[in-house]
Coordinates of C-alpha atoms and ligand atoms in Angstrom, one line a residue:
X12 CA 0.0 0.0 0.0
X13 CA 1.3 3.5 -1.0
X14 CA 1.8 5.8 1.9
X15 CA 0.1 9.2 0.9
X16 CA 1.3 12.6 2.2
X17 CA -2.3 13.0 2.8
X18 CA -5.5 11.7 3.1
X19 CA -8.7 13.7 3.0
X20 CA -11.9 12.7 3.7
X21 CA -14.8 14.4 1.5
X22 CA -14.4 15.9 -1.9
X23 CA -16.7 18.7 -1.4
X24 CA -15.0 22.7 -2.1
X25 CA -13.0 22.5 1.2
X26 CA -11.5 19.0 0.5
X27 CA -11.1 19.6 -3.4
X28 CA -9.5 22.7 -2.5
X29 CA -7.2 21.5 0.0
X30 CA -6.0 18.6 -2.2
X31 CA -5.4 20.9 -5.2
X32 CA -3.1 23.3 -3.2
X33 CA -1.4 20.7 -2.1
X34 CA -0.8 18.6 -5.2
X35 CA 0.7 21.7 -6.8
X36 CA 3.1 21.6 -4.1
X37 CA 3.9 18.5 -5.2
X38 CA 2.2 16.4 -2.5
X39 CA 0.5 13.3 -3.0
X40 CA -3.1 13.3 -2.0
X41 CA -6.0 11.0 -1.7
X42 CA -9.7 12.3 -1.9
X43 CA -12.2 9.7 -0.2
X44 CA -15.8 10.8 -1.4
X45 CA -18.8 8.5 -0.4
X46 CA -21.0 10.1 -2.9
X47 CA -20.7 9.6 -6.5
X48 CA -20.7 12.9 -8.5
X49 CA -22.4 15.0 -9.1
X50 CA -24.3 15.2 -6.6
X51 CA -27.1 17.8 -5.3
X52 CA -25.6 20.1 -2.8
X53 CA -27.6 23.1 -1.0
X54 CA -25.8 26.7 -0.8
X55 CA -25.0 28.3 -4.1
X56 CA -24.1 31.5 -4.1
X57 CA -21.0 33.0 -3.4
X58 CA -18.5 35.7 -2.2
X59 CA -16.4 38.2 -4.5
X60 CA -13.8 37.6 -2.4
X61 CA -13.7 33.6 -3.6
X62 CA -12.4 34.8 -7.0
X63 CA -8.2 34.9 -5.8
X64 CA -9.2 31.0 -4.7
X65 CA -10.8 30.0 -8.1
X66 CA -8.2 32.0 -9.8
X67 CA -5.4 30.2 -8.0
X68 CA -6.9 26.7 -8.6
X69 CA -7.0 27.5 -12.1
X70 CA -11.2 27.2 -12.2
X71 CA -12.0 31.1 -13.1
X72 CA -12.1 31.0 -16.8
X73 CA -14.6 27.5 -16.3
X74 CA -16.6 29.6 -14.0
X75 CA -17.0 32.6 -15.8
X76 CA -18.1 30.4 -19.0
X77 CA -20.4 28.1 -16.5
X78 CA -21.9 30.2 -14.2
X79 CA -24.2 33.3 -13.5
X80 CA -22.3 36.3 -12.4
X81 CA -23.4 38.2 -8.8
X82 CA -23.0 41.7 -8.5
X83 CA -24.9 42.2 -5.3
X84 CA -26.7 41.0 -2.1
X85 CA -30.0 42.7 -2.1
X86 CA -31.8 42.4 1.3
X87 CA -35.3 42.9 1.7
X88 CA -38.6 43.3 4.1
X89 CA -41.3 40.4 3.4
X90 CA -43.5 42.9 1.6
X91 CA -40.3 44.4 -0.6
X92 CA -40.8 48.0 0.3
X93 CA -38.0 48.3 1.9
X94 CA -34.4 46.8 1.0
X95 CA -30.9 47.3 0.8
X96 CA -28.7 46.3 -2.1
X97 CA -25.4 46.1 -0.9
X98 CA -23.5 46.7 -4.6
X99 CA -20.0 45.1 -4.6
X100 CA -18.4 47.7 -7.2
X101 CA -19.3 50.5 -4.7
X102 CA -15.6 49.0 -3.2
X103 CA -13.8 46.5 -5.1
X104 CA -12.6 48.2 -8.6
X105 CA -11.3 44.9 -10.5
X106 CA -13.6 42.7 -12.1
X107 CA -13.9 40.3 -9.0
X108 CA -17.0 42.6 -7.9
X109 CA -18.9 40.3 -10.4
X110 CA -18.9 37.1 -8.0
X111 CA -20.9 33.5 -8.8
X112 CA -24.4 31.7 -8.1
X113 CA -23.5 28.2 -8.8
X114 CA -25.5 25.4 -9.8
X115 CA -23.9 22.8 -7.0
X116 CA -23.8 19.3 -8.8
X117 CA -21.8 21.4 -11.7
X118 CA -19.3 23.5 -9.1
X119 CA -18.3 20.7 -6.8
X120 CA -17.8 18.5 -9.6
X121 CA -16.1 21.0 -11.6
X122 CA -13.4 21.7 -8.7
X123 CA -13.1 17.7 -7.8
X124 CA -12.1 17.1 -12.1
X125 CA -9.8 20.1 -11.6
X126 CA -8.1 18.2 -8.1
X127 CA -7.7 15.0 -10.6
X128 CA -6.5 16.7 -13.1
X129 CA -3.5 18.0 -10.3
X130 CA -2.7 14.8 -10.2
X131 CA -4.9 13.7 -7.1
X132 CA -5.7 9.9 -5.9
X133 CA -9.9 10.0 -6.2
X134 CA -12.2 7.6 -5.2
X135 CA -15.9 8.1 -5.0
X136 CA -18.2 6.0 -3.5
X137 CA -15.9 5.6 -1.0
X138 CA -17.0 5.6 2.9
X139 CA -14.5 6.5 5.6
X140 CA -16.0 4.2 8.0
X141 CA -13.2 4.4 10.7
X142 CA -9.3 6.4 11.6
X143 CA -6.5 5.0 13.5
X144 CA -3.8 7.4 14.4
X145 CA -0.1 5.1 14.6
X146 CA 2.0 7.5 16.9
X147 CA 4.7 4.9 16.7
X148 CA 4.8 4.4 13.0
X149 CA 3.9 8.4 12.8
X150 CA 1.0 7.7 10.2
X151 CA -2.8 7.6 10.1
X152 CA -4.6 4.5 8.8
X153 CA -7.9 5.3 7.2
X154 CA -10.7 2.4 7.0
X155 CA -13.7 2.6 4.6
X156 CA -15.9 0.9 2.7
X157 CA -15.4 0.6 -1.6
X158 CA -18.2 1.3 -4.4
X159 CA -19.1 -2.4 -3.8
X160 CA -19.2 -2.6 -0.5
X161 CA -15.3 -3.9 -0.3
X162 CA -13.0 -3.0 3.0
X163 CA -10.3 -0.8 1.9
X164 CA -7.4 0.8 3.9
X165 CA -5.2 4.0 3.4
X166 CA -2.0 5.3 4.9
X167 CA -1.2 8.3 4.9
X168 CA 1.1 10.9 6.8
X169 CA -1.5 13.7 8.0
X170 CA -5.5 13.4 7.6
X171 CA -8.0 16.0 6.8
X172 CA -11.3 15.8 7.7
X173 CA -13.5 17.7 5.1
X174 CA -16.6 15.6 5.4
X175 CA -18.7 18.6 5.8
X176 CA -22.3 18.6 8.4
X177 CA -21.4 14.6 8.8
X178 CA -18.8 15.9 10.6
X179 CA -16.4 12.7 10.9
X180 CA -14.2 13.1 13.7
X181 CA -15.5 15.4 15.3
X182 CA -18.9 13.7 15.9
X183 CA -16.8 10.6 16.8
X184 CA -14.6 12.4 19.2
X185 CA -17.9 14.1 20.8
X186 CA -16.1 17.9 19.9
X187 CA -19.0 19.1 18.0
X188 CA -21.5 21.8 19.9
X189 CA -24.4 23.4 19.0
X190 CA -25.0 26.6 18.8
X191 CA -28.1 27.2 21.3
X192 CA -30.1 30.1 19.5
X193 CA -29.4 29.3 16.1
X194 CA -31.4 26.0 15.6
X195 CA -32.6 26.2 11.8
X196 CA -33.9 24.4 9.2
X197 CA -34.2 25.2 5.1
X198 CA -36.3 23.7 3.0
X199 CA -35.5 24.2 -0.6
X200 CA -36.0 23.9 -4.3
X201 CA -34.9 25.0 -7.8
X202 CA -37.4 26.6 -10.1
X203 CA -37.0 26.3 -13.8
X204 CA -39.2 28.6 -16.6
X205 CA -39.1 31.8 -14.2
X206 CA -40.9 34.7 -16.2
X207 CA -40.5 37.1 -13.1
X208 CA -36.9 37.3 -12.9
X209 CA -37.6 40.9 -10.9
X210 CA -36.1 42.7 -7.9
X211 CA -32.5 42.8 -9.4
X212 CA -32.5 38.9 -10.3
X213 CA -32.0 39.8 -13.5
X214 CA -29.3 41.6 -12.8
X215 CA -27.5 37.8 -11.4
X216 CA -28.6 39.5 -7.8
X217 CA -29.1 37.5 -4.5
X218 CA -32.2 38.5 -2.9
X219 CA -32.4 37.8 0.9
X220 CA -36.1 38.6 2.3
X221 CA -35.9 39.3 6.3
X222 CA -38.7 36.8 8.6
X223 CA -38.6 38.1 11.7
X224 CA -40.9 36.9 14.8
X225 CA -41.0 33.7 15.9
X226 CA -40.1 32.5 12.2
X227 CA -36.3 33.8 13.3
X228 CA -35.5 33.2 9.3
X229 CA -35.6 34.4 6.1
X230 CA -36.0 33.6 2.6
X231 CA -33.7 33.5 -0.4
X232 CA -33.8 33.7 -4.1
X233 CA -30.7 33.5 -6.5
X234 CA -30.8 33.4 -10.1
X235 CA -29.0 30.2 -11.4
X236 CA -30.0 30.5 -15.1
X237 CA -31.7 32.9 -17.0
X238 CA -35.0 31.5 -15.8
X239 CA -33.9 29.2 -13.1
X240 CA -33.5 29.7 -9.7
X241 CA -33.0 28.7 -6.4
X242 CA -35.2 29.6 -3.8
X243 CA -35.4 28.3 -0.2
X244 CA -36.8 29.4 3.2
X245 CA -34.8 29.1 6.8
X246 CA -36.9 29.2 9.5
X247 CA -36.4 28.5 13.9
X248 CA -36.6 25.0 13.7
X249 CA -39.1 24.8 16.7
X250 CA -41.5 27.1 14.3
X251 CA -40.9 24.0 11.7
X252 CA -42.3 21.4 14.0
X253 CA -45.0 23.3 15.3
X254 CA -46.2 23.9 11.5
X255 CA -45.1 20.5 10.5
X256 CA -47.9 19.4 13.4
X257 CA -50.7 21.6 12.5
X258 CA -49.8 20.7 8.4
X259 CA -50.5 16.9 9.5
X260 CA -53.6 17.4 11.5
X261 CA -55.0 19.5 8.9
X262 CA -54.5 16.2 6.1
X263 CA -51.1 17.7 3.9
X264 CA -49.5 14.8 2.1
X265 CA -46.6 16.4 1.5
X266 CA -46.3 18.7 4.7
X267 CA -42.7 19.8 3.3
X268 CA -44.0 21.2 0.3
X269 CA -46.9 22.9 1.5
X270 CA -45.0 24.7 4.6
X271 CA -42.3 25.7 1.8
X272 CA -45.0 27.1 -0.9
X273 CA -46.4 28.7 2.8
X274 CA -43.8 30.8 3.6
X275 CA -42.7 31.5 0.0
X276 CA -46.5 32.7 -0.9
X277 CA -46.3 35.4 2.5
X278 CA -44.0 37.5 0.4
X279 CA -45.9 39.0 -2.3
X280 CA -42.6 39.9 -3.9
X281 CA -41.3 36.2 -3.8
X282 CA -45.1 34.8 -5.1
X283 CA -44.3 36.9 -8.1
X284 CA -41.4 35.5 -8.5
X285 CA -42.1 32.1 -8.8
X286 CA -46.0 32.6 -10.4
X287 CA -45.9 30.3 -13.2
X288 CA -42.9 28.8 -12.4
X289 CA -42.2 24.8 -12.4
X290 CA -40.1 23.2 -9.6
X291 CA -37.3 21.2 -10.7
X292 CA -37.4 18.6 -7.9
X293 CA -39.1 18.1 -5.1
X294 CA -38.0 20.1 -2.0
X295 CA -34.9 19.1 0.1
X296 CA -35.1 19.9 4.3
X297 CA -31.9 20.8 5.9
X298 CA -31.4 21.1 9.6
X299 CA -28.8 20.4 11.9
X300 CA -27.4 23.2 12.5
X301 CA -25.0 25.8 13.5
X302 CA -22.4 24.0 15.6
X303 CA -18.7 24.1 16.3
X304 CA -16.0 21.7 16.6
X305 CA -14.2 22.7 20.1
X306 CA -11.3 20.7 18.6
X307 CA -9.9 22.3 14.6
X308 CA -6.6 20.5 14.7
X309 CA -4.2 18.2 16.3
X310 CA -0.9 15.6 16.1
X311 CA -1.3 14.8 12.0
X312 CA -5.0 15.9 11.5
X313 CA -7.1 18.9 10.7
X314 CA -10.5 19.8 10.2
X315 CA -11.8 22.5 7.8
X316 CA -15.0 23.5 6.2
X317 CA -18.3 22.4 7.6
X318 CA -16.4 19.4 9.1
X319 CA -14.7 22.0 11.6
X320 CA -17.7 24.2 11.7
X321 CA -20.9 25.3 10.4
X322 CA -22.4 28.7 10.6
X323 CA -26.4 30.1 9.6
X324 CA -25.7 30.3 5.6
X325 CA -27.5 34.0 5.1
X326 CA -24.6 35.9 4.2
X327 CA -23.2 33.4 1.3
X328 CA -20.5 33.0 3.5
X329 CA -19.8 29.0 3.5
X330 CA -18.3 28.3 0.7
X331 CA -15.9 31.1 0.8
X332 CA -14.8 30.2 4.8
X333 CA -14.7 26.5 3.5
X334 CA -12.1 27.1 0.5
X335 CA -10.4 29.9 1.6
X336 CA -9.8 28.0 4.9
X337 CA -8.9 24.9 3.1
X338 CA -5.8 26.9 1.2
X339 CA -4.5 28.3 4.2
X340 CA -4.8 25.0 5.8
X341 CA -3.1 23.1 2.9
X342 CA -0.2 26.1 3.0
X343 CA 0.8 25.7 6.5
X344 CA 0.7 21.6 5.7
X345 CA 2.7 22.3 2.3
X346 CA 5.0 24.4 5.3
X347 CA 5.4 21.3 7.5
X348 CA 5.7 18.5 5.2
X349 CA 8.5 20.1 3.2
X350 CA 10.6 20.5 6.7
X351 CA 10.1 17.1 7.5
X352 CA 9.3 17.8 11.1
X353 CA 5.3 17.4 11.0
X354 CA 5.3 17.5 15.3
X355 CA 6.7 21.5 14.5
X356 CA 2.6 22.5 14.6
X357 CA 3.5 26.5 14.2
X358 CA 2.7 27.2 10.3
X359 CA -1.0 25.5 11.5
X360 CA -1.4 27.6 14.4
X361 CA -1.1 30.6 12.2
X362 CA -3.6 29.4 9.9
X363 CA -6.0 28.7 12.6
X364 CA -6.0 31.8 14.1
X365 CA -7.0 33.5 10.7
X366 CA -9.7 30.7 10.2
X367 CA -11.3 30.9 13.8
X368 CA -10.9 35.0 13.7
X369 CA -12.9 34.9 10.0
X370 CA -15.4 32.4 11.8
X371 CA -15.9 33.9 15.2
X372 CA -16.6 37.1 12.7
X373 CA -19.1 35.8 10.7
X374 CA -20.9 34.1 13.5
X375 CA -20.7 37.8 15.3
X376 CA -22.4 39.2 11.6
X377 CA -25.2 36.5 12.4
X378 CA -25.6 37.2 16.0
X379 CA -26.8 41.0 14.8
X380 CA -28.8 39.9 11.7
X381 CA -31.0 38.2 14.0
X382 CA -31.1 41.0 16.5
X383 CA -32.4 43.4 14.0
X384 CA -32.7 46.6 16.2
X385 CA -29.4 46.8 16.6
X386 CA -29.0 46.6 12.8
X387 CA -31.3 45.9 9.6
X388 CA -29.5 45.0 6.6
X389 CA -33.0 45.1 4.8
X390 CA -33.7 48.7 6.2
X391 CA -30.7 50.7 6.6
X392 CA -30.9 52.0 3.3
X393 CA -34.0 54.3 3.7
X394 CA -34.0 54.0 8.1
X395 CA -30.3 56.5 7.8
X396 CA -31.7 57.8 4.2
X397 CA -32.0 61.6 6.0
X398 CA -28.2 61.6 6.8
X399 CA -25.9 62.8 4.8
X400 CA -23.6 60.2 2.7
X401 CA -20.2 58.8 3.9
X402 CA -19.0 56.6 2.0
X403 CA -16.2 55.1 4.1
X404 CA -19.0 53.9 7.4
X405 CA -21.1 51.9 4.6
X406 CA -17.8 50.7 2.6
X407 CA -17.0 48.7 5.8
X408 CA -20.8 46.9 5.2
X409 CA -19.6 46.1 1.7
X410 CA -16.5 45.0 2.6
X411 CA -17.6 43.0 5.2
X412 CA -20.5 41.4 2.8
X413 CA -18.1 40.9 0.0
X414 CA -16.1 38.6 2.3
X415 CA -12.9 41.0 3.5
X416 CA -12.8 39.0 7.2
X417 CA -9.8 36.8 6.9
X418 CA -6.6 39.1 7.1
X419 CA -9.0 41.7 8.3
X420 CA -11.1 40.4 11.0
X421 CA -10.1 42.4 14.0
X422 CA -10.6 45.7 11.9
X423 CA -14.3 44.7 11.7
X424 CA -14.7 43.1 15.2
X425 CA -13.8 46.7 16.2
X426 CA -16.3 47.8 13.7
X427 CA -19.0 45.8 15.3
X428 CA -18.3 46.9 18.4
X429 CA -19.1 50.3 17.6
X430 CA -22.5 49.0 15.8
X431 CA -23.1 47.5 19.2
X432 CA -22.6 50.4 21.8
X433 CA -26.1 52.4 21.6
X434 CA -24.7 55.7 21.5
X435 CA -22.0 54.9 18.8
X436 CA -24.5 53.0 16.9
X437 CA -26.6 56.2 17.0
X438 CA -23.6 58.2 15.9
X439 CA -22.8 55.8 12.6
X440 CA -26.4 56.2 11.9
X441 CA -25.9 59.5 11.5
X442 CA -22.7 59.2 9.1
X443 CA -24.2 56.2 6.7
X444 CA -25.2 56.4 3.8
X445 CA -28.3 58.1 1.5
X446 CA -31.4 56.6 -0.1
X447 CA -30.4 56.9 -3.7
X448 CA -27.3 55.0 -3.4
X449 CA -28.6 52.0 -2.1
X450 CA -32.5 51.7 -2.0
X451 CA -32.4 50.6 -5.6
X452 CA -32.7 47.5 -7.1
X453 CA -29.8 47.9 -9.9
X454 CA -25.8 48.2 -9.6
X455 CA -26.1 50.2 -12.3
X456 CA -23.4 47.8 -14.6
X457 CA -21.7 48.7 -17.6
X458 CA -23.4 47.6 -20.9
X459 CA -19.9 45.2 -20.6
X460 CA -20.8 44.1 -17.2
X461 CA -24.7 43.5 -17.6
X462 CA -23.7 41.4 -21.3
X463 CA -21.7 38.8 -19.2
X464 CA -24.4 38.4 -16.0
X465 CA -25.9 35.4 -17.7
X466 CA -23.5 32.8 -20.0
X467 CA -24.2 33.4 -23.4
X468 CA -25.9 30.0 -24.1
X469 CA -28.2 29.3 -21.2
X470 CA -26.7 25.7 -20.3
X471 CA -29.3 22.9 -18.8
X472 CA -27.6 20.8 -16.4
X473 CA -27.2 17.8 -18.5
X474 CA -25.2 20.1 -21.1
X475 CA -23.4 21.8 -18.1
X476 CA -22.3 18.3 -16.9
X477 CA -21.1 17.2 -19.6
X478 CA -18.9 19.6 -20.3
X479 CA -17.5 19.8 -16.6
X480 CA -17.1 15.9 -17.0
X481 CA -15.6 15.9 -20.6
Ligands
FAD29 C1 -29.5 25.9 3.8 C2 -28.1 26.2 3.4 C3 -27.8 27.3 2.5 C4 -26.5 27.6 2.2 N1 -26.2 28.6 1.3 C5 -25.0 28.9 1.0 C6 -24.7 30.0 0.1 O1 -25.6 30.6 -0.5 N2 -23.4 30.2 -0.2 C7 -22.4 29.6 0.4 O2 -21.2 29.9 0.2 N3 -22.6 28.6 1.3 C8 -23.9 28.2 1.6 N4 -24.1 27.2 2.5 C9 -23.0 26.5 3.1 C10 -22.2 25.6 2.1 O3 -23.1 24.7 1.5 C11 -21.1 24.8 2.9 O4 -20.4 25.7 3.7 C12 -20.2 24.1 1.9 O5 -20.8 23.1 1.1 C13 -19.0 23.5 2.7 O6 -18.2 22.7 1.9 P1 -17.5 21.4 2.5 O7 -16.6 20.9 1.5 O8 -17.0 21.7 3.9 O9 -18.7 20.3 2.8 P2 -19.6 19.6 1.7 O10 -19.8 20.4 0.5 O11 -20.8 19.1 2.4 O12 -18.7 18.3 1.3 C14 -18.5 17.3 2.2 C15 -18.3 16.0 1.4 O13 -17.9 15.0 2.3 C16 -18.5 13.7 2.0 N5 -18.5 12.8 3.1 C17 -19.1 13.0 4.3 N6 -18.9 11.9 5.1 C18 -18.0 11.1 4.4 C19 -17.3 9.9 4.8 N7 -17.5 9.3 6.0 N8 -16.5 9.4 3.9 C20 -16.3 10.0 2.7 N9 -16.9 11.1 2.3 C21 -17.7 11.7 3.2 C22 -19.9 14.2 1.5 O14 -20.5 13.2 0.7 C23 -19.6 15.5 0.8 O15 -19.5 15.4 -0.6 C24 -25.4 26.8 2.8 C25 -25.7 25.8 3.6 C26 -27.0 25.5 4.0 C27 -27.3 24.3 4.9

């Protein structure tokens, strides 16, 4: 049996990513996926700040030619009057302000080809069913189970758990915690033959409608296609069950379905949306979450992406932590492996304290979205609209929504805290922002910018596979 540098577990963005980086260092790598691809995958839009990752793995120009371009997050209240649209090019210059809603099955399969092409060991349909760490021999021996149900075993020199919400080791090690509060469910669905693409969706924006009450949720909408989108609703998941009981007693057959047309249908904005529209498959429920891994990393093992830790999805930010995290993780291994001298843990405790400053951020960003008096991203566009306009208080919003909290994050935890104090909170109000600039519902793009929103030929996902696949 060949003994790998490394062995990952899960080929989704964060273990693809990893084992890309570190195959164009030159390390050998196996991927263990249990699914075979594609596969359907919920959360598909994504950050500007992604676009150094993509363009570093060598995906962008496949992106650009795949996948609808995002210029903006646009939240909004449930009846639409009020909203924000939080345009990217108001602060980055380059073309990156135009980030991607991804169709999923095409993205992750996309970015797991590009790992094999790096020269990466893949095996789908491939369980990791148990880990064995060897202190004496200094390597990790990886059990799972093959596409026919055969026992293999690995070897490998350092293990990294990517195996997103099953969370491998740390559900077996009994690291993970919830996060008390933040207990949601989605329930989702894509949408094909959209004739309202309205509200800046066709434009290639995200829309995010605000629930507040005892829903604790929200509602999103992303353009995938021309006239295809995504659209799913997040809710408190003790809301869920109570709705889920009264859906029974009153005779639904398909309580999922009618609680997710429910919701959708209290938004008059969203019901125009999808009037007339045709689901694509039936809807998918997600819960189980947020939680946290108290454990990230350890003698020859590290977790990243949703395997490490997973955070309420409403500001796009998942995929971004997951990659972004994966390439510093897979730099400080690159860092480790080259000196031989795998027990020196430094280059990983750098990483870390990056990854668990961008997390601990994000999870900050969450703990005020859902606290919205101290601040509405749907209404601070017209609430501050009588102030005068400062662009550098609101640039920090964009910033922060574009993805800036890696290298950055103690700049914007300071940021926060001044959000947070009343009386400095009432002082920023004062500085932010005027109604014109960003109660709209376009980014105003360049004839150039708007012609590349959509691919030129709007791909199905049959044609969009095969040309990931070919
Ligand atoms: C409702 C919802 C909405 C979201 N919206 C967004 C969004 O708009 N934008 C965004 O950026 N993020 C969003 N996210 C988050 C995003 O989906 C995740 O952060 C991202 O998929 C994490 O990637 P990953 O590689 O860590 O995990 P995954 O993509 O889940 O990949 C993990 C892989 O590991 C495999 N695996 C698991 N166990 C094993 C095993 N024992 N052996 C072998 N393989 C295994 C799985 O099959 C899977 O392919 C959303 C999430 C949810 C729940």
């Amino acid at each position: 049996m060949n003994m790998q540098d490394v062995i990952i577990i899960g080929g989704g963005p964060a273990g693809s990513t990893a084992a890309s980086f570190l195959a164009k260092h030159g390390h050998s790598v196996t991927i263990l996926e249990k699914e075979r691809f594609p596969r359907e995958h919920v959360g598909e839009s994504l950050l500007p700040f992604c676009y150094k990752t993509f363009d570093a793995l060598g995906v962008l120009d496949e992106m650009k030619r795949l996948f609808v371009r995002k210029p903006t997050v646009r939240f909004a209240t449930i009846d639409g009057k009020q909203s924000t649209n939080w345009c990217f090019n108001a602060v980055i210059p380059d073309e990156s302000f135009l980030s991607f809603q991804v169709d999923r099955k095409v993205f992750d399969t996309m970015l797991l080809d590009n790992s094999r092409k790096l020269g990466v060991d893949v095996h789908e349909q491939t369980k990791v069913t148990d880990v064995k760490f060897d202190t004496e021999q200094d390597k990790v021996v990886v059990s799972a189970t093959g596409p026919n149900g055969e026992k293999q075993t690995y070897e490998g020199r350092f293990l990294i758990d990517a195996s997103g919400r099953s969370t491998f080791l740390a559900s077996k090690n009994n690291w993970r915690t919830s996060n008390v509060g933040f207990e949601r469910t989605a329930v989702w669905t894509h949408f094909i033959d959209v004739k309202n693409m309205i509200g800046g969706l066709e434009e290639g924006s995200s829309l995010i409608v605000y629930l507040g009450g005892n829903k604790r949720g929200w509602i999103w909408v992303f353009p995938l296609e021309r006239d295809r989108i995504t659209a799913g609703v997040v809710v408190d998941s003790f809301y869920l069950r109570d709705k889920k009981r009264e859906l029974q007693e009153a005779g639904s057959e398909n309580w999922q379905r009618d609680f997710f047309f429910n919701e959708l249908n209290e938004s008059p904005f969203v019901r125009e949306i999808i009037d007339g529209a045709e689901m694509m498959m039936d809807v998918i429920v997600e819960g189980d979450y947020s939680y946290n891994s108290n454990v990230k990393h350890g003698p020859r093992y590290a977790l990243i992406g949703d395997a490490s830790r997973f955070i309420d999805p409403i500001f796009s930010s998942g995929i971004f932590l997951s990659t972004k995290s994966a390439w510093l993780v897979a730099d400080a291994l690159h860092e480790m492996l080259s000196s031989g001298d795998l027990n020196n843990n430094q280059p990983l405790l750098k990483a870390y304290e990056y990854i668990n400053g961008a997390y601990n951020f994000v999870y900050r960003l969450i703990t005020l979205f859902y606290n919205p008096h101290t601040i509405s991203f749907a209404e601070a566009a017209t609430f501050f609209n009588e102030y005068s306009d400062h662009q550098h208080a609101m640039a920090a919003g964009h910033f922060i929504l574009s993805g800036d909290f890696f290298e950055n994050h103690k700049k914007y935890h300071e940021f926060l805290d001044v959000l947070e104090a009343p009386r400095n909170f009432q002082r920023y109000k004062n500085v932010v922002m005027d109604r014109k600039k960003s109660n709209i519902e376009s980014c105003n793009l360049k004839p150039e910018e708007r012609s590349i929103i959509f691919p030129k030929k709007s791909l199905r996902m049959a044609e969009q596979l095969q040309k990931v696949t070919s």
